[in-house]
N, CA and C atoms as an extended XYZ file, in Angstrom:
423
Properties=species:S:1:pos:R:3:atomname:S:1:resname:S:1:resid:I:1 pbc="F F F"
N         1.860       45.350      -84.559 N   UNK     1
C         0.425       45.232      -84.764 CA  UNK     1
C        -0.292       45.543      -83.460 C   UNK     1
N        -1.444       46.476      -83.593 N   UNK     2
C        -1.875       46.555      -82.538 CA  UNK     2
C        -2.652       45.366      -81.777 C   UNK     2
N        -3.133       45.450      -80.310 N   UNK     3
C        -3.431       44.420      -80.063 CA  UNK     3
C        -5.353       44.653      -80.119 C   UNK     3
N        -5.804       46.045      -80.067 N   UNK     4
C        -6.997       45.922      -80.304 CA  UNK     4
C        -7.457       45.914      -81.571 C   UNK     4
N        -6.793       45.054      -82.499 N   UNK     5
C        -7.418       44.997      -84.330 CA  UNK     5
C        -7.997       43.631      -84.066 C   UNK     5
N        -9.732       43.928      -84.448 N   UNK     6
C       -10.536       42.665      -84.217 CA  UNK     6
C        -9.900       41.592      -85.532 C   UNK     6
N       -10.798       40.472      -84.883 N   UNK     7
C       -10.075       39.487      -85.845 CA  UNK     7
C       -10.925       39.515      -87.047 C   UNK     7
N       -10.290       38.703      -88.085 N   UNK     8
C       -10.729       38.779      -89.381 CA  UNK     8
C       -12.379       38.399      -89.545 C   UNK     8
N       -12.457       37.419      -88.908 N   UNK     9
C       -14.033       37.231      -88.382 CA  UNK     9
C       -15.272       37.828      -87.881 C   UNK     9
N       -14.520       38.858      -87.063 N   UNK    10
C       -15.400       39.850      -86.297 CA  UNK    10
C       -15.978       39.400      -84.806 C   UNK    10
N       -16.322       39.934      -84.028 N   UNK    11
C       -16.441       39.442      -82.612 CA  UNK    11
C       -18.308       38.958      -82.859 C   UNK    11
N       -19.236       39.553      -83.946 N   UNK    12
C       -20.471       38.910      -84.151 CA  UNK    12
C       -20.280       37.462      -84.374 C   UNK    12
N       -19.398       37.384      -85.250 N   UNK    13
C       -19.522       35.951      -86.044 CA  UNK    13
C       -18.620       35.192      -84.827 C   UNK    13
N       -17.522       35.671      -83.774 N   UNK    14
C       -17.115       34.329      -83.110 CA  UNK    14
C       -18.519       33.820      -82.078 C   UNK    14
N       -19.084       34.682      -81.648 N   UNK    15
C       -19.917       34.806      -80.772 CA  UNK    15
C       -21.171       34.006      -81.018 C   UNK    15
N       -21.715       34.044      -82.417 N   UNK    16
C       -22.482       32.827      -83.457 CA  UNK    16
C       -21.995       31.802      -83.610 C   UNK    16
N       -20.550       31.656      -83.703 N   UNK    17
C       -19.738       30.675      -83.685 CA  UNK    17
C       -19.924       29.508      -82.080 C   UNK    17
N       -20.096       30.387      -81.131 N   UNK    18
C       -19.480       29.830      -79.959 CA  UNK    18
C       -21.177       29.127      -79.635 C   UNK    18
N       -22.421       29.790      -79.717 N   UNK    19
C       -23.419       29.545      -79.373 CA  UNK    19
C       -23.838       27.940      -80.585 C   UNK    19
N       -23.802       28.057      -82.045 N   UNK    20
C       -23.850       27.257      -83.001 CA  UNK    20
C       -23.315       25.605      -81.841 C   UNK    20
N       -21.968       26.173      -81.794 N   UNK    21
C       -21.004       24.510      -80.782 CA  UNK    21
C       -21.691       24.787      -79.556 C   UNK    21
N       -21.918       25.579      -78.603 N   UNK    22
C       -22.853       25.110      -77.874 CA  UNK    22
C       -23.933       24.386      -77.692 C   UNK    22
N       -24.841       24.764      -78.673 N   UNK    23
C       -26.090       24.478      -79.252 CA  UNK    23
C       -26.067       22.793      -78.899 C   UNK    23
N       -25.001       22.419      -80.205 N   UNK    24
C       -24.682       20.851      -80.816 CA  UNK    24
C       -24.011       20.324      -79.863 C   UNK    24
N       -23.194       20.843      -78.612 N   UNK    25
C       -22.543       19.712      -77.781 CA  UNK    25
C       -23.559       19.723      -77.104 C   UNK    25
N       -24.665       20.314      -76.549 N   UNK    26
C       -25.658       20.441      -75.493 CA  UNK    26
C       -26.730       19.251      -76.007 C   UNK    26
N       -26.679       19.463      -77.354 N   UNK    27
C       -27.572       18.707      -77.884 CA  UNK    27
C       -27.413       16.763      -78.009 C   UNK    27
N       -26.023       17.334      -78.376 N   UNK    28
C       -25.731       15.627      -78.159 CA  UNK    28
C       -25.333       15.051      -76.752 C   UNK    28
N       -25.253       15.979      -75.906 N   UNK    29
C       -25.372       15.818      -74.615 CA  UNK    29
C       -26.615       14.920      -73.961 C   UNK    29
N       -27.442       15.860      -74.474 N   UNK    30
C       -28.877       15.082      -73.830 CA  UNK    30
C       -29.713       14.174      -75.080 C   UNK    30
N       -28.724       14.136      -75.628 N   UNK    31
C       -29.533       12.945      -76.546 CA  UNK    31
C       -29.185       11.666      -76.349 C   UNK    31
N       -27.551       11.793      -75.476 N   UNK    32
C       -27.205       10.558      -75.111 CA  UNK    32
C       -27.809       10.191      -73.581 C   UNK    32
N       -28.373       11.220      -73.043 N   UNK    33
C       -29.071       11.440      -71.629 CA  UNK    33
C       -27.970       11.272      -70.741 C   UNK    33
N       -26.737       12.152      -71.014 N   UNK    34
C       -26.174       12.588      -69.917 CA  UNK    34
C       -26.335       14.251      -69.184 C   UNK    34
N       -26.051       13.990      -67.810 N   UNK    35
C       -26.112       15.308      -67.303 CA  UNK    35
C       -24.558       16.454      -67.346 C   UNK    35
N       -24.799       17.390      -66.994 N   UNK    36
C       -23.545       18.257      -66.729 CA  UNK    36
C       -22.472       17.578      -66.377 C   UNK    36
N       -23.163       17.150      -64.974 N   UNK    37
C       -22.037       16.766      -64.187 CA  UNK    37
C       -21.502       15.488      -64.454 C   UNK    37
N       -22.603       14.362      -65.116 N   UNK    38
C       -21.729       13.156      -65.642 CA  UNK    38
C       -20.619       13.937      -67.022 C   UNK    38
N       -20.900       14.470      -67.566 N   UNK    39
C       -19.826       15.454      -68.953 CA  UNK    39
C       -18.674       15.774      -68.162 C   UNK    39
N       -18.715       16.340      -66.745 N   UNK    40
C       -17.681       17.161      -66.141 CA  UNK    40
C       -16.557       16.119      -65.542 C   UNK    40
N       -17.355       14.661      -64.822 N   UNK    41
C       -16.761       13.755      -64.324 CA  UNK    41
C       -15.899       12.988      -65.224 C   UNK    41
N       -16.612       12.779      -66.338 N   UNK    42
C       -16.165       11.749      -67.681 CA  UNK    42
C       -14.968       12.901      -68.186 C   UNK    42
N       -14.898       13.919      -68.317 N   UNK    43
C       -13.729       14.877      -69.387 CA  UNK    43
C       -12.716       14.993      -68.383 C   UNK    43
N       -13.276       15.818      -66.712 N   UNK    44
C       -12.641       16.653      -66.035 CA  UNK    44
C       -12.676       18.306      -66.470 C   UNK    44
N       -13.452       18.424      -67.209 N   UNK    45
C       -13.961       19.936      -67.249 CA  UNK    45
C       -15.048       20.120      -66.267 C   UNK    45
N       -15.022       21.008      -65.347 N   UNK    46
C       -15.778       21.560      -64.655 CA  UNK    46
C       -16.925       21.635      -65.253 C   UNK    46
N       -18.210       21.482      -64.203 N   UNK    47
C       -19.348       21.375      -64.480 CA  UNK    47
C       -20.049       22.915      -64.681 C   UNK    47
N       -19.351       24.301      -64.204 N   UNK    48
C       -19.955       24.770      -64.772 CA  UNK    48
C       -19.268       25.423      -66.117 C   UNK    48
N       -18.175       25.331      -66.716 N   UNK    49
C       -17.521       25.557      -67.620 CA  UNK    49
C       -18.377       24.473      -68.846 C   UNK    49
N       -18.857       23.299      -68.486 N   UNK    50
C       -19.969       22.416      -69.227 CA  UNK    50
C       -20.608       23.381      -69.828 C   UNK    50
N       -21.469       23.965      -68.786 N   UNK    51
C       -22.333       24.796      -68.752 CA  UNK    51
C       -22.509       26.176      -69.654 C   UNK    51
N       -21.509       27.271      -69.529 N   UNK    52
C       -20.876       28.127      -69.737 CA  UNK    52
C       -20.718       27.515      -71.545 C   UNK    52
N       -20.279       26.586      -71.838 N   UNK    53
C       -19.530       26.129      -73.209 CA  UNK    53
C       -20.709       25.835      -74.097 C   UNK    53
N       -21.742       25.017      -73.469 N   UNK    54
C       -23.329       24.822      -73.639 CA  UNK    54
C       -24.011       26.691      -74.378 C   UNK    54
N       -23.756       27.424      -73.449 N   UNK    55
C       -24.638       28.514      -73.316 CA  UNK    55
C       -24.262       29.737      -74.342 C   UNK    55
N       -22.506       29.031      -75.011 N   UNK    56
C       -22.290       30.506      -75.758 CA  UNK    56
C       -21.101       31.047      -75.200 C   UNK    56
N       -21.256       31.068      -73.856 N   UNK    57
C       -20.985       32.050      -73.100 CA  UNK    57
C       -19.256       32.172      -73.104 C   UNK    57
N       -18.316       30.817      -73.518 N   UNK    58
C       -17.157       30.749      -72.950 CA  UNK    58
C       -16.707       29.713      -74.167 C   UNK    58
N       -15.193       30.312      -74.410 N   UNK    59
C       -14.596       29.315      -75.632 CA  UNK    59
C       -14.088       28.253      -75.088 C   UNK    59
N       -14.166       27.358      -76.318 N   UNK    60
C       -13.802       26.079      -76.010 CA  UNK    60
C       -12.488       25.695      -76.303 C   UNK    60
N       -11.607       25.365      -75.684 N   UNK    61
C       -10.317       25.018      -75.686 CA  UNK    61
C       -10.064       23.823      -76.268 C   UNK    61
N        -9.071       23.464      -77.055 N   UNK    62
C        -9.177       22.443      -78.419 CA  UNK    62
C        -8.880       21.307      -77.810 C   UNK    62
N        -8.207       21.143      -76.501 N   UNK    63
C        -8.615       19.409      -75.422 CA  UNK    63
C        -9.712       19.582      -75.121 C   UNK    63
N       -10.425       20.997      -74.703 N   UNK    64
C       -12.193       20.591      -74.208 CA  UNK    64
C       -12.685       19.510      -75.351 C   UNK    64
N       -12.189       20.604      -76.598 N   UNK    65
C       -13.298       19.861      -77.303 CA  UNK    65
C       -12.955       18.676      -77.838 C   UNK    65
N       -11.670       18.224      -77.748 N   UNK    66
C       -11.155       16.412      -78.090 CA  UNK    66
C       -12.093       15.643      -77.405 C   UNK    66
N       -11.844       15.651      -75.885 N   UNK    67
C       -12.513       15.465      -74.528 CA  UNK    67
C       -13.853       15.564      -74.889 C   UNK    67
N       -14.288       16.367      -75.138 N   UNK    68
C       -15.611       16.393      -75.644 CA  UNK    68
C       -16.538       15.191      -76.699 C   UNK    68
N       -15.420       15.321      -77.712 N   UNK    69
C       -15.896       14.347      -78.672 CA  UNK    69
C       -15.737       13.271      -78.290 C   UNK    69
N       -14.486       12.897      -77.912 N   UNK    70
C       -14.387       11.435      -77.394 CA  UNK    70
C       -15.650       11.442      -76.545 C   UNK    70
N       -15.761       11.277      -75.991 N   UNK    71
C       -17.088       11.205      -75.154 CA  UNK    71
C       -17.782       10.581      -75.615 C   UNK    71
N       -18.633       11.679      -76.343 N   UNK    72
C       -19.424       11.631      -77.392 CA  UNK    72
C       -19.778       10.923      -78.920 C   UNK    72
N       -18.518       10.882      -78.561 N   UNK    73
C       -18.277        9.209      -80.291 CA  UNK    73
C       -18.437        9.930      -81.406 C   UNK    73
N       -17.954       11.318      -81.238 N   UNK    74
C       -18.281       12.112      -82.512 CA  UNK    74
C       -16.866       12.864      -83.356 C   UNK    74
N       -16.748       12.982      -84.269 N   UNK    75
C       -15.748       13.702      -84.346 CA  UNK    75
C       -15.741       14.934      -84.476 C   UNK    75
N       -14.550       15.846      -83.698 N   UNK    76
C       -14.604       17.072      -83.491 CA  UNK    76
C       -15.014       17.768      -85.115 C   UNK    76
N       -14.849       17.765      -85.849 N   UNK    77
C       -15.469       18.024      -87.262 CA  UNK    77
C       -17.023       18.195      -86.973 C   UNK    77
N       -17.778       17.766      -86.349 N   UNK    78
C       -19.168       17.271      -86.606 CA  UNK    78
C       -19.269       18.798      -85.511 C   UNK    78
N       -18.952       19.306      -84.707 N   UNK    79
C       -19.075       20.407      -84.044 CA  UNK    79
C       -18.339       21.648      -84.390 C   UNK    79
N       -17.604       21.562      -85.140 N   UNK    80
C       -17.514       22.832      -85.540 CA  UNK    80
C       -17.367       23.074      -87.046 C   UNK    80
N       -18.595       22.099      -87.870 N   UNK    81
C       -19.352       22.833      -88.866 CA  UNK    81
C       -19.737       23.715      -88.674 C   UNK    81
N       -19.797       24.495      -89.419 N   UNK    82
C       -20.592       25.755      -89.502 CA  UNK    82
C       -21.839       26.071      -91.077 C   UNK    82
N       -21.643       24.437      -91.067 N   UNK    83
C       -23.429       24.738      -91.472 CA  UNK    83
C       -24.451       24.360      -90.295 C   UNK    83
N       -25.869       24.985      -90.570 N   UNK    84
C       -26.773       24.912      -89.099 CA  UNK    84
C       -27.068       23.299      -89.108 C   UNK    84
N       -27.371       22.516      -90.729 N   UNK    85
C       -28.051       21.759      -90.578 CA  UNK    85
C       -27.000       20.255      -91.110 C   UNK    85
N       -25.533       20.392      -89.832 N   UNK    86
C       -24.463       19.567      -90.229 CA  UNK    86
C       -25.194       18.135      -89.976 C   UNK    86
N       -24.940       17.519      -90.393 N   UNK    87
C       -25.376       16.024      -90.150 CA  UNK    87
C       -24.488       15.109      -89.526 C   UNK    87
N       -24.657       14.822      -88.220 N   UNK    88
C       -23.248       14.235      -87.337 CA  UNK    88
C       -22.635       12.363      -88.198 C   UNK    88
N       -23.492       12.382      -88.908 N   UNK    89
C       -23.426       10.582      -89.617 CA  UNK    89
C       -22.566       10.891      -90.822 C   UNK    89
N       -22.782       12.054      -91.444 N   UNK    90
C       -21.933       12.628      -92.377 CA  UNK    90
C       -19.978       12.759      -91.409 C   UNK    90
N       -20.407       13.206      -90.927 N   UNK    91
C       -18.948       13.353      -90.023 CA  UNK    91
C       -18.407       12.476      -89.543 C   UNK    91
N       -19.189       11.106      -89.278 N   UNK    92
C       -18.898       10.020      -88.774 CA  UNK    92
C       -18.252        8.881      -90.065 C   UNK    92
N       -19.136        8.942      -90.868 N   UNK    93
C       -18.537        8.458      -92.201 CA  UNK    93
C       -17.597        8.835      -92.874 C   UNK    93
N       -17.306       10.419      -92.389 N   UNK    94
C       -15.645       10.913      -92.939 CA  UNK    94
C       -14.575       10.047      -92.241 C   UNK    94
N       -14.761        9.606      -91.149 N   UNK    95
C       -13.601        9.032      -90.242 CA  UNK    95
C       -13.549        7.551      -90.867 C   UNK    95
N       -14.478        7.032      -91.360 N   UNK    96
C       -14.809        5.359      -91.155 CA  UNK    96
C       -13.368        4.786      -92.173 C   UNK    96
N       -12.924        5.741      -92.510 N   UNK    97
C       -11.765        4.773      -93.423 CA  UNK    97
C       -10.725        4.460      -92.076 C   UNK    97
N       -10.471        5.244      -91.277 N   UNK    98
C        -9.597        5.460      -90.248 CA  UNK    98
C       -10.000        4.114      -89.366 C   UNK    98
N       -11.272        4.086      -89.229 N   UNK    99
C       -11.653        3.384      -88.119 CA  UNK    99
C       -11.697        1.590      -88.598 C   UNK    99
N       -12.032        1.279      -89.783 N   UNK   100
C       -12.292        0.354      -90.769 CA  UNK   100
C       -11.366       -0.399      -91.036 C   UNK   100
N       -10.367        0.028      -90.676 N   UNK   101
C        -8.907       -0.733      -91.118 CA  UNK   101
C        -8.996       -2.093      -90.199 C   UNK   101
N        -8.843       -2.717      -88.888 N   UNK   102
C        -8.897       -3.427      -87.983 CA  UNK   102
C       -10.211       -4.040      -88.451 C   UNK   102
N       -11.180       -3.994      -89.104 N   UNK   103
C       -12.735       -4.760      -89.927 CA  UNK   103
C       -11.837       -5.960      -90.381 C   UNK   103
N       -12.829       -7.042      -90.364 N   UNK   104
C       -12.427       -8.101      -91.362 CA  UNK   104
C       -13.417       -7.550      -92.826 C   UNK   104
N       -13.412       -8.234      -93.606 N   UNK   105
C       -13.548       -8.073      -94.890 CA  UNK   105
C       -15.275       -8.369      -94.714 C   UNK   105
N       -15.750       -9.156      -94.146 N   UNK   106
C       -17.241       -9.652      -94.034 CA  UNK   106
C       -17.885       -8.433      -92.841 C   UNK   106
N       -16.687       -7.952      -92.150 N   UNK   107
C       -17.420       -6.853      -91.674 CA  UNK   107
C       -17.536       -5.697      -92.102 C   UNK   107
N       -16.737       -5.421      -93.278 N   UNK   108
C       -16.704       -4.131      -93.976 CA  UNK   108
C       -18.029       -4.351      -94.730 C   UNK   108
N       -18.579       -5.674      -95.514 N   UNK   109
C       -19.540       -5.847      -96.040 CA  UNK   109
C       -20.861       -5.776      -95.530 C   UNK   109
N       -20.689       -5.866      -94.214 N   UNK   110
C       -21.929       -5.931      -93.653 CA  UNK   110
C       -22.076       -4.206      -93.288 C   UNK   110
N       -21.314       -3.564      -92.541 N   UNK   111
C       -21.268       -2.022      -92.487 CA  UNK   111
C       -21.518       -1.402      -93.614 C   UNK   111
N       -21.018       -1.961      -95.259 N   UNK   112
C       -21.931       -0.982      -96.173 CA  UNK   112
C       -23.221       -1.608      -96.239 C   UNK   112
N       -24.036       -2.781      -96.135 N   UNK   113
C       -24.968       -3.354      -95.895 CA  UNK   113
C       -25.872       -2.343      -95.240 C   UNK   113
N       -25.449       -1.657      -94.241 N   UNK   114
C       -26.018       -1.483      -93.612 CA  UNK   114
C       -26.102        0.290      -93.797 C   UNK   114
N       -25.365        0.869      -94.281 N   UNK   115
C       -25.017        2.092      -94.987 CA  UNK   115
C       -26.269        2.115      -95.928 C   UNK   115
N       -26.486        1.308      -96.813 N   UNK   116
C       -27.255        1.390      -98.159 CA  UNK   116
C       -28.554        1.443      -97.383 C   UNK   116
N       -28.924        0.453      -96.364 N   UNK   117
C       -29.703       -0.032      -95.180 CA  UNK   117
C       -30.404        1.698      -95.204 C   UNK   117
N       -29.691        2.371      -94.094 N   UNK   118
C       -29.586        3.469      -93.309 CA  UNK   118
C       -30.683        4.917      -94.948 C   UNK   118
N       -29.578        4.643      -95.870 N   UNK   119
C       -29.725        5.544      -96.693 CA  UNK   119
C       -31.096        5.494      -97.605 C   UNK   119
N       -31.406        4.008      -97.765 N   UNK   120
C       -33.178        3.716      -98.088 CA  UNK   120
C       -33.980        4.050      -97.242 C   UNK   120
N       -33.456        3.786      -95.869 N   UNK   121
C       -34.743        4.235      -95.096 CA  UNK   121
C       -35.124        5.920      -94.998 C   UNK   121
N       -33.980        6.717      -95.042 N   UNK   122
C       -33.775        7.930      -95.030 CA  UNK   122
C       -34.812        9.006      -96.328 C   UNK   122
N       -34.565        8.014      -97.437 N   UNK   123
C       -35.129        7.996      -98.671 CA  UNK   123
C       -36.873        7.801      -98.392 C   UNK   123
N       -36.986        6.815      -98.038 N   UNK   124
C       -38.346        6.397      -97.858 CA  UNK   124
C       -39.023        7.279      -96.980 C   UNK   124
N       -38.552        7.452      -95.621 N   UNK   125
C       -38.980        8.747      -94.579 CA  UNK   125
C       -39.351       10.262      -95.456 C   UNK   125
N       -38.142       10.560      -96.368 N   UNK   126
C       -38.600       11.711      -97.235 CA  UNK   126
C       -39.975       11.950      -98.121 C   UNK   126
N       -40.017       11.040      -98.338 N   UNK   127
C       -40.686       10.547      -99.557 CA  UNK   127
C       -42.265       10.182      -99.173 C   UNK   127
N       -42.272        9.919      -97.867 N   UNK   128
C       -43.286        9.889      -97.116 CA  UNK   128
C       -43.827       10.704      -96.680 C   UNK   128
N       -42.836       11.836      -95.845 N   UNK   129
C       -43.121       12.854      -95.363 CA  UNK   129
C       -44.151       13.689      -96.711 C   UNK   129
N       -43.400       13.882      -97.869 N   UNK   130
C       -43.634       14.391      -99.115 CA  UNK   130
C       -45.327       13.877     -100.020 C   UNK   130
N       -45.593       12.792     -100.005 N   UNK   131
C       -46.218       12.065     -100.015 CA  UNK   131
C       -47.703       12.150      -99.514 C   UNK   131
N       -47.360       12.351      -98.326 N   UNK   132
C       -48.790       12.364      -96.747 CA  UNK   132
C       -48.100       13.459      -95.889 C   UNK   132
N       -48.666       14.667      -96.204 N   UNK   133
C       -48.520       15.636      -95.361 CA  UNK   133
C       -48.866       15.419      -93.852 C   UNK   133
N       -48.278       15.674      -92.411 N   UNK   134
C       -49.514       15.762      -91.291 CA  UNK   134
C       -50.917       15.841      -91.432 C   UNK   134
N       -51.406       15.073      -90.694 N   UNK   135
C       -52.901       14.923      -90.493 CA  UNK   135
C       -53.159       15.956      -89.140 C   UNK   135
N       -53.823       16.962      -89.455 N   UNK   136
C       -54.317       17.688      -88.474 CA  UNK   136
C       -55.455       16.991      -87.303 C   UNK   136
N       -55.536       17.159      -85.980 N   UNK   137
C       -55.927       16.535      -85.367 CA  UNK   137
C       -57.758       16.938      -85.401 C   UNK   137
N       -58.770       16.216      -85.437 N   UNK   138
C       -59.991       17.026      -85.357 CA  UNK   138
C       -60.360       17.752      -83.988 C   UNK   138
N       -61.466       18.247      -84.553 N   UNK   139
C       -61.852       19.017      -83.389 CA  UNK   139
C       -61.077       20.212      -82.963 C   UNK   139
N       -60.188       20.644      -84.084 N   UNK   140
C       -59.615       21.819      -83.987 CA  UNK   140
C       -60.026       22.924      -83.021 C   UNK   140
N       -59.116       23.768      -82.827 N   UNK   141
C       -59.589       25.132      -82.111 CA  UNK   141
C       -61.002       25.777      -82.892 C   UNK   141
């Protein structure tokens, strides 16, 4: 086989691919308000390879991205969806059987408590949004 037969994917789509997981580790990066270099200190990936992995620019190696998640409290699943609009709580709730085992029984109850909790309010926010459009500010342009 030759060695220049692109892959089945195509070099567009890894390249969408690589920016998409950039995007979302960058994002949950600074949502937890860490910097580069706290990411680089906490993994041991170089701070500008952080960077570089952030930007698109450079693949991520499958300990980056363990390293990564751990971190991050996310599971590697939740970053390399490849839908735009993955939902990281969705990914988090795939694991919870894994994690749930060591729960006592009153804490499993209270965690769906709080599930149903999570999922009304989510409901209600929609429904609101839907409801009462934005109020434009007066005094417009």
């Amino acid at each position: 086989m030759n060695g220049n037969v692109p892959s089945p994917t195509g070099p567009d789509t890894q390249a969408e691919q690589r920016v998409r997981l950039g995007r979302r580790l960058k994002g949950t990066r600074e949502y937890l308000g860490l910097s580069q270099q706290q990411v680089a200190e906490r993994t041991g990936i170089v701070r500008s390879a952080v960077s570089d992995i952030e930007r698109g620019m450079r693949r991520v190696e499958v300990m980056e991205l363990q390293k990564l998640a751990r971190l991050y409290r996310l599971p590697a699943s939740y970053f390399l969806d490849e839908e735009e609009a993955a939902d990281a709580g969705e990914h988090a709730l795939a694991g919870l059987p894994r994690t749930a085992h060591p729960l006592s029984e009153g804490d499993r109850i209270e965690v769906a408590k709080f599930i149903q909790y999570l999922h009304a309010r989510r409901q209600a926010e929609e429904e609101d949004t839907t409801l009462c459009p934005p109020v434009e500010p007066e005094g417009g342009a």
